[in-house]
Tab-separated table of C-alpha atoms in Angstrom:
chain	number	residue	atom	x	y	z
A	1	MET	CA	-44.769	-58.952	-59.605
A	2	ARG	CA	-44.068	-60.979	-57.113
A	3	SER	CA	-46.098	-63.356	-55.503
A	4	ALA	CA	-46.594	-62.396	-52.095
A	5	PRO	CA	-44.785	-63.947	-49.106
A	6	PRO	CA	-46.651	-65.773	-46.190
A	7	ILE	CA	-47.887	-64.343	-43.100
A	8	GLY	CA	-45.658	-63.276	-40.639
A	9	THR	CA	-42.372	-62.377	-43.268
A	10	THR	CA	-41.278	-59.269	-44.821
A	11	ASP	CA	-40.119	-59.663	-48.420
A	12	TYR	CA	-37.056	-56.690	-49.444
A	13	ALA	CA	-36.832	-56.220	-52.705
A	14	THR	CA	-34.729	-53.705	-54.724
A	15	PRO	CA	-36.518	-53.470	-58.385
A	16	ASP	CA	-34.720	-50.071	-59.178
A	17	ASP	CA	-31.685	-48.083	-58.186
A	18	LEU	CA	-33.462	-45.396	-56.206
A	19	SER	CA	-36.014	-47.513	-54.560
A	20	ILE	CA	-37.367	-50.784	-51.883
A	21	VAL	CA	-39.588	-52.314	-51.916
A	22	ILE	CA	-41.284	-53.940	-48.607
A	23	THR	CA	-43.952	-56.885	-49.046
A	24	ARG	CA	-46.058	-58.303	-46.218
A	25	THR	CA	-49.367	-59.682	-45.790
A	26	PHE	CA	-51.695	-59.923	-42.791
A	27	ALA	CA	-53.753	-61.397	-41.757
A	28	ALA	CA	-56.234	-57.942	-41.404
A	29	PRO	CA	-59.169	-56.473	-44.033
A	30	ARG	CA	-57.983	-53.689	-45.799
A	31	ASP	CA	-60.013	-50.782	-44.355
A	32	LEU	CA	-57.840	-51.960	-40.576
A	33	VAL	CA	-54.683	-52.046	-42.583
A	34	PHE	CA	-55.513	-48.475	-43.975
A	35	ALA	CA	-56.866	-47.798	-40.884
A	36	ALA	CA	-53.388	-48.749	-38.793
A	37	TRP	CA	-50.916	-46.621	-41.200
A	38	THR	CA	-53.235	-43.286	-41.356
A	39	ASP	CA	-55.017	-43.436	-38.113
A	40	PRO	CA	-53.457	-41.559	-35.440
A	41	ARG	CA	-54.552	-43.295	-32.524
A	42	HIS	CA	-53.077	-45.850	-34.460
A	43	VAL	CA	-49.821	-45.000	-35.550
A	44	PRO	CA	-47.913	-44.512	-32.135
A	45	ARG	CA	-49.334	-48.667	-30.847
A	46	TRP	CA	-47.169	-49.901	-33.495
A	47	MET	CA	-44.354	-47.510	-35.357
A	48	LEU	CA	-42.027	-48.273	-33.360
A	49	GLY	CA	-38.313	-45.954	-33.485
A	50	PRO	CA	-35.650	-47.500	-31.529
A	51	PRO	CA	-35.816	-50.351	-28.856
A	52	GLY	CA	-36.710	-48.428	-26.150
A	53	TRP	CA	-38.181	-45.310	-28.275
A	54	SER	CA	-41.615	-43.611	-27.835
A	55	MET	CA	-43.881	-42.245	-30.137
A	56	PRO	CA	-45.686	-39.187	-27.765
A	57	VAL	CA	-46.916	-37.190	-30.836
A	58	CYS	CA	-48.066	-37.909	-34.095
A	59	ARG	CA	-50.183	-35.920	-36.101
A	60	ILE	CA	-51.802	-36.358	-39.192
A	61	ASP	CA	-53.829	-34.280	-41.625
A	62	LEU	CA	-55.305	-37.260	-43.897
A	63	ARG	CA	-55.841	-35.337	-46.872
A	64	LYS	CA	-53.242	-34.356	-50.050
A	65	GLY	CA	-51.453	-31.941	-49.515
A	66	GLY	CA	-51.295	-32.582	-45.624
A	67	ALA	CA	-48.434	-32.428	-43.176
A	68	TRP	CA	-47.719	-35.252	-40.743
A	69	ARG	CA	-45.443	-35.490	-38.273
A	70	PHE	CA	-43.963	-38.096	-35.893
A	71	VAL	CA	-41.878	-37.138	-32.819
A	72	TRP	CA	-40.379	-40.619	-31.069
A	73	ARG	CA	-38.649	-39.924	-27.288
A	74	LYS	CA	-36.599	-41.656	-24.687
A	75	ASP	CA	-35.652	-39.878	-21.459
A	76	GLY	CA	-32.145	-38.644	-21.623
A	77	GLU	CA	-31.406	-39.175	-24.494
A	78	GLY	CA	-33.596	-37.334	-26.472
A	79	GLU	CA	-36.285	-37.139	-29.265
A	80	MET	CA	-36.176	-37.401	-33.534
A	81	ALA	CA	-39.201	-35.784	-35.335
A	82	MET	CA	-39.934	-37.270	-38.775
A	83	GLU	CA	-42.077	-34.933	-41.054
A	84	GLY	CA	-43.688	-35.302	-44.415
A	85	VAL	CA	-46.743	-34.458	-46.723
A	86	TYR	CA	-49.709	-36.480	-47.903
A	87	LEU	CA	-49.230	-36.533	-51.643
A	88	ASP	CA	-51.928	-38.633	-53.026
A	89	VAL	CA	-54.889	-40.306	-50.641
A	90	GLU	CA	-57.664	-42.742	-51.993
A	91	PRO	CA	-58.903	-45.088	-48.357
A	92	PRO	CA	-58.502	-48.019	-48.284
A	93	ARG	CA	-56.577	-48.258	-51.206
A	94	ARG	CA	-53.428	-46.287	-52.087
A	95	VAL	CA	-51.796	-43.664	-49.946
A	96	ALA	CA	-48.623	-41.921	-50.980
A	97	TRP	CA	-46.540	-39.446	-49.440
A	98	THR	CA	-42.741	-37.766	-48.798
A	99	GLU	CA	-40.454	-38.346	-45.616
A	100	ARG	CA	-37.292	-37.123	-43.939
A	101	TRP	CA	-35.435	-37.247	-40.501
A	102	GLY	CA	-35.175	-33.652	-41.324
A	103	PRO	CA	-33.177	-31.156	-43.812
A	104	GLU	CA	-29.651	-32.845	-43.306
A	105	TRP	CA	-31.314	-36.252	-44.296
A	106	PRO	CA	-32.425	-37.550	-48.118
A	107	GLU	CA	-36.416	-37.287	-48.540
A	108	THR	CA	-38.351	-40.397	-49.396
A	109	ARG	CA	-41.637	-40.464	-51.492
A	110	ASN	CA	-42.836	-43.460	-50.507
A	111	GLU	CA	-46.090	-45.156	-51.445
A	112	LEU	CA	-47.876	-47.922	-49.672
A	113	VAL	CA	-50.323	-50.029	-51.793
A	114	LEU	CA	-53.182	-52.282	-49.849
A	115	GLU	CA	-54.966	-55.442	-51.894
A	116	GLU	CA	-57.381	-57.706	-49.904
A	117	ARG	CA	-57.721	-61.227	-51.217
A	118	GLY	CA	-59.777	-63.890	-48.782
A	119	GLY	CA	-60.064	-61.454	-45.164
A	120	ARG	CA	-56.306	-60.966	-45.382
A	121	THR	CA	-53.977	-57.790	-47.264
A	122	THR	CA	-51.479	-57.366	-48.572
A	123	SER	CA	-49.529	-54.248	-48.106
A	124	VAL	CA	-46.303	-52.612	-50.995
A	125	LEU	CA	-44.486	-50.291	-49.547
A	126	THR	CA	-42.199	-48.338	-51.760
A	127	VAL	CA	-39.717	-45.934	-50.482
A	128	THR	CA	-38.662	-44.071	-53.022
A	129	TYR	CA	-34.576	-42.291	-52.708
A	130	PRO	CA	-33.330	-39.251	-54.387
A	131	THR	CA	-30.339	-41.232	-55.354
A	132	LYS	CA	-28.258	-44.636	-56.168
A	133	ALA	CA	-25.893	-43.807	-52.577
A	134	ALA	CA	-28.783	-42.488	-50.347
A	135	ARG	CA	-31.254	-45.793	-51.368
A	136	ASP	CA	-28.023	-47.920	-50.840
A	137	ALA	CA	-26.763	-46.049	-47.321
A	138	ALA	CA	-30.256	-47.092	-45.982
A	139	LEU	CA	-30.002	-50.695	-46.549
A	140	GLY	CA	-26.326	-50.601	-45.558
A	141	THR	CA	-25.259	-52.589	-48.284
A	142	GLY	CA	-23.242	-49.161	-49.040
A	143	MET	CA	-21.352	-49.369	-46.369
A	144	LYS	CA	-18.354	-50.884	-47.556
A	145	ASP	CA	-17.487	-48.521	-50.839
A	146	GLY	CA	-19.080	-45.683	-48.134
A	147	LEU	CA	-16.541	-46.347	-45.578
A	148	ASP	CA	-13.610	-46.512	-48.188
A	149	THR	CA	-14.257	-43.188	-49.486
A	150	SER	CA	-13.686	-42.116	-46.304
A	151	TYR	CA	-10.965	-43.552	-45.030
A	152	ALA	CA	-9.400	-41.678	-48.121
A	153	ARG	CA	-11.081	-38.535	-46.822
A	154	LEU	CA	-10.044	-39.017	-43.297
A	155	ASP	CA	-6.662	-39.886	-43.972
A	156	ALA	CA	-6.492	-36.792	-45.427
A	157	LEU	CA	-8.046	-34.890	-42.736
A	158	VAL	CA	-5.930	-36.461	-39.990
A	159	GLY	CA	-2.084	-36.285	-42.382
A	160	GLY	CA	-3.496	-32.502	-42.027
A	161	LEU	CA	-3.347	-32.751	-38.200
A	162	ALA	CA	-0.415	-33.848	-37.534
B	1	MET	CA	-25.311	-35.215	-43.367
B	2	VAL	CA	-22.406	-33.412	-44.215
B	3	ARG	CA	-21.464	-30.825	-41.722
B	4	ALA	CA	-18.371	-28.776	-43.664
B	5	ARG	CA	-16.260	-26.544	-41.576
B	6	PRO	CA	-14.220	-24.200	-42.787
B	7	GLY	CA	-10.518	-25.498	-44.160
B	8	ARG	CA	-11.480	-28.823	-43.562
B	9	PRO	CA	-12.472	-31.544	-45.776
B	10	GLU	CA	-15.901	-32.492	-45.360
B	11	ILE	CA	-16.614	-35.299	-43.325
B	12	ASP	CA	-20.394	-36.634	-42.096
B	13	PRO	CA	-20.816	-38.107	-38.518
B	14	LEU	CA	-21.122	-41.356	-39.190
B	15	SER	CA	-18.156	-41.465	-40.746
B	16	ALA	CA	-16.109	-40.188	-38.682
B	17	THR	CA	-17.645	-42.531	-35.765
B	18	PHE	CA	-17.733	-45.517	-38.183
B	19	PHE	CA	-13.244	-43.881	-39.006
B	20	ALA	CA	-12.459	-44.106	-35.348
B	21	LEU	CA	-13.215	-47.191	-34.201
B	22	ALA	CA	-11.512	-48.938	-37.233
B	23	ASP	CA	-8.441	-49.409	-35.307
B	24	PRO	CA	-8.107	-51.353	-32.454
B	25	THR	CA	-5.949	-48.845	-30.256
B	26	ARG	CA	-9.026	-46.414	-30.177
B	27	ARG	CA	-11.077	-48.871	-29.387
B	28	ALA	CA	-9.102	-50.103	-26.792
B	29	LEU	CA	-9.233	-46.372	-25.298
B	30	LEU	CA	-12.838	-46.136	-25.297
B	31	ALA	CA	-13.279	-49.162	-23.642
B	32	ARG	CA	-10.913	-47.894	-21.086
B	33	LEU	CA	-12.349	-44.346	-21.244
B	34	ALA	CA	-16.077	-46.389	-20.379
B	35	ARG	CA	-15.021	-47.246	-17.038
B	36	GLY	CA	-14.924	-43.888	-15.980
B	37	PRO	CA	-12.612	-40.728	-17.000
B	38	ALA	CA	-9.001	-40.812	-17.373
B	39	SER	CA	-5.723	-38.613	-17.763
B	40	VAL	CA	-3.435	-38.965	-21.282
B	41	ARG	CA	-1.034	-40.226	-18.794
B	42	ASP	CA	-3.251	-42.550	-17.421
B	43	LEU	CA	-4.690	-43.695	-20.786
B	44	ALA	CA	-1.028	-44.303	-22.511
B	45	ALA	CA	0.201	-46.230	-19.760
B	46	PRO	CA	-1.166	-49.636	-20.628
B	47	PHE	CA	0.211	-49.490	-24.187
B	48	ASP	CA	3.862	-49.398	-25.661
B	49	MET	CA	3.551	-45.954	-27.493
B	50	SER	CA	4.581	-42.010	-27.236
B	51	GLY	CA	2.096	-39.820	-25.159
B	52	PRO	CA	2.187	-38.010	-29.202
B	53	ALA	CA	1.252	-41.545	-30.066
B	54	ILE	CA	-1.838	-41.791	-28.129
B	55	SER	CA	-2.638	-37.878	-28.545
B	56	LYS	CA	-3.165	-38.372	-31.805
B	57	HIS	CA	-5.739	-41.360	-31.722
B	58	LEU	CA	-7.584	-38.927	-28.872
B	59	ALA	CA	-7.383	-36.373	-30.391
B	60	VAL	CA	-9.779	-38.435	-34.083
B	61	LEU	CA	-12.085	-39.339	-31.175
B	62	GLU	CA	-12.762	-36.711	-30.319
B	63	ARG	CA	-13.118	-35.599	-33.817
B	64	ALA	CA	-15.721	-37.679	-34.257
B	65	GLY	CA	-17.630	-36.824	-30.886
B	66	LEU	CA	-16.648	-39.824	-29.144
B	67	VAL	CA	-14.418	-38.712	-26.217
B	68	ARG	CA	-14.563	-34.780	-24.600
B	69	GLN	CA	-11.729	-33.076	-22.445
B	70	ALA	CA	-13.438	-32.334	-19.208
B	71	ARG	CA	-13.020	-29.351	-17.284
B	72	ASP	CA	-10.662	-29.985	-14.546
B	73	ALA	CA	-7.789	-27.827	-15.911
B	74	GLN	CA	-4.588	-29.766	-13.432
B	75	ARG	CA	-5.593	-33.455	-15.033
B	76	ARG	CA	-7.360	-32.713	-17.986
B	77	PRO	CA	-8.768	-36.033	-17.865
B	78	ARG	CA	-10.815	-37.320	-21.171
B	79	ALA	CA	-13.892	-38.996	-20.638
B	80	LEU	CA	-16.337	-41.041	-23.552
B	81	ASP	CA	-19.516	-39.784	-24.824
B	82	PRO	CA	-21.103	-42.049	-25.996
B	83	ARG	CA	-23.933	-40.333	-28.630
B	84	PRO	CA	-22.386	-41.318	-31.499
B	85	LEU	CA	-22.350	-44.791	-30.732
B	86	ALA	CA	-26.562	-44.760	-30.461
B	87	ASP	CA	-26.335	-42.931	-33.686
B	88	ALA	CA	-24.087	-45.791	-35.566
B	89	ALA	CA	-25.808	-48.397	-34.130
B	90	ARG	CA	-28.940	-47.600	-35.628
B	91	TRP	CA	-27.489	-47.256	-38.496
B	92	ALA	CA	-26.089	-50.253	-39.024
B	93	SER	CA	-28.629	-52.009	-37.595
B	94	GLY	CA	-31.187	-50.712	-40.417
B	95	LEU	CA	-33.949	-50.263	-42.330
B	96	LYS	CA	-34.454	-54.370	-42.674
B	97	ALA	CA	-34.457	-54.497	-38.479
B	98	THR	CA	-36.172	-51.369	-38.348
B	99	TRP	CA	-39.574	-52.729	-40.441
B	100	ASP	CA	-39.423	-56.018	-39.447
B	101	ALA	CA	-39.959	-55.194	-35.555
B	102	ARG	CA	-43.009	-52.226	-36.620
B	103	PHE	CA	-44.516	-54.865	-38.576
B	104	SER	CA	-44.211	-57.590	-36.310
B	105	ARG	CA	-46.105	-55.266	-34.159
B	106	LEU	CA	-48.592	-54.128	-36.105
B	107	ASP	CA	-50.092	-58.215	-36.579
B	108	ASP	CA	-51.131	-57.562	-33.097
B	109	VAL	CA	-51.825	-53.457	-33.686
B	110	LEU	CA	-54.454	-55.549	-36.105
B	111	ALA	CA	-55.182	-58.810	-34.491
B	112	ALA	CA	-56.290	-55.716	-31.231
B	113	MET	CA	-57.983	-54.070	-33.948
B	114	LYS	CA	-60.198	-57.150	-35.412
B	115	LYS	CA	-60.944	-58.130	-31.957
B	116	GLU	CA	-62.141	-54.093	-30.971
B	117	ARG	CA	-64.406	-54.030	-34.671
B	118	THR	CA	-66.493	-57.673	-33.749
B	119	THR	CA	-66.999	-56.498	-30.043
B	120	ARG	CA	-68.447	-52.692	-30.520
């Protein structure tokens, strides 16, 4: 386990082929951080979508097997929904859930673990993807290889049109 | 993410967008269309290229959803549809930018929650 980053900075790590681990320390006690993540009164205040989008819908059924759904909206642009199911709920230390944008996107399993020390809380969010390709696409690191493959397929497609 | 089309190789929308953008002629066509719809003849004018060559580039842009044909039977002008560009920008800015922004906001929200607690 790496040491926690200082307040105000976020640490990103890829300890294996499928996951991304995002670590951040907050100047707040653990129960407040847990509430910020799991209470629909607080989530829309910080769980940002793309710039300029708001979250008018935030439904959270915070229990094992309970469903959640967030909807971001921007006038004239449309809306994007993300949803899933809570796998484990252990306030105020841990919560785990599934998450997906829609049927075309890979479903991830997410786990949030909160540890408090001296009034500060370190949060460790682990996002686990179904495949390495999906994980790398999310990070953007798979971009070059993915594009080369896509170009080869598109060359075939464009060639077929000539 | 991959949409199958009968009789064609499977291309996901983001790959089609990035492929369409990976050519200077097609980017120039998009830049021209960003100023308003134009006919194929108008689009071809600044280029040292045949009409069919320009049409082939436009076909790639149309397949990516970046260009549409407006309903004008006479001129058949082409128009820009910027939505795939927004999707591509969102993808490229990626996970790190998203969480950096969210956590920065969460710092502020937690400070407000602490204040609400002490004044309650």
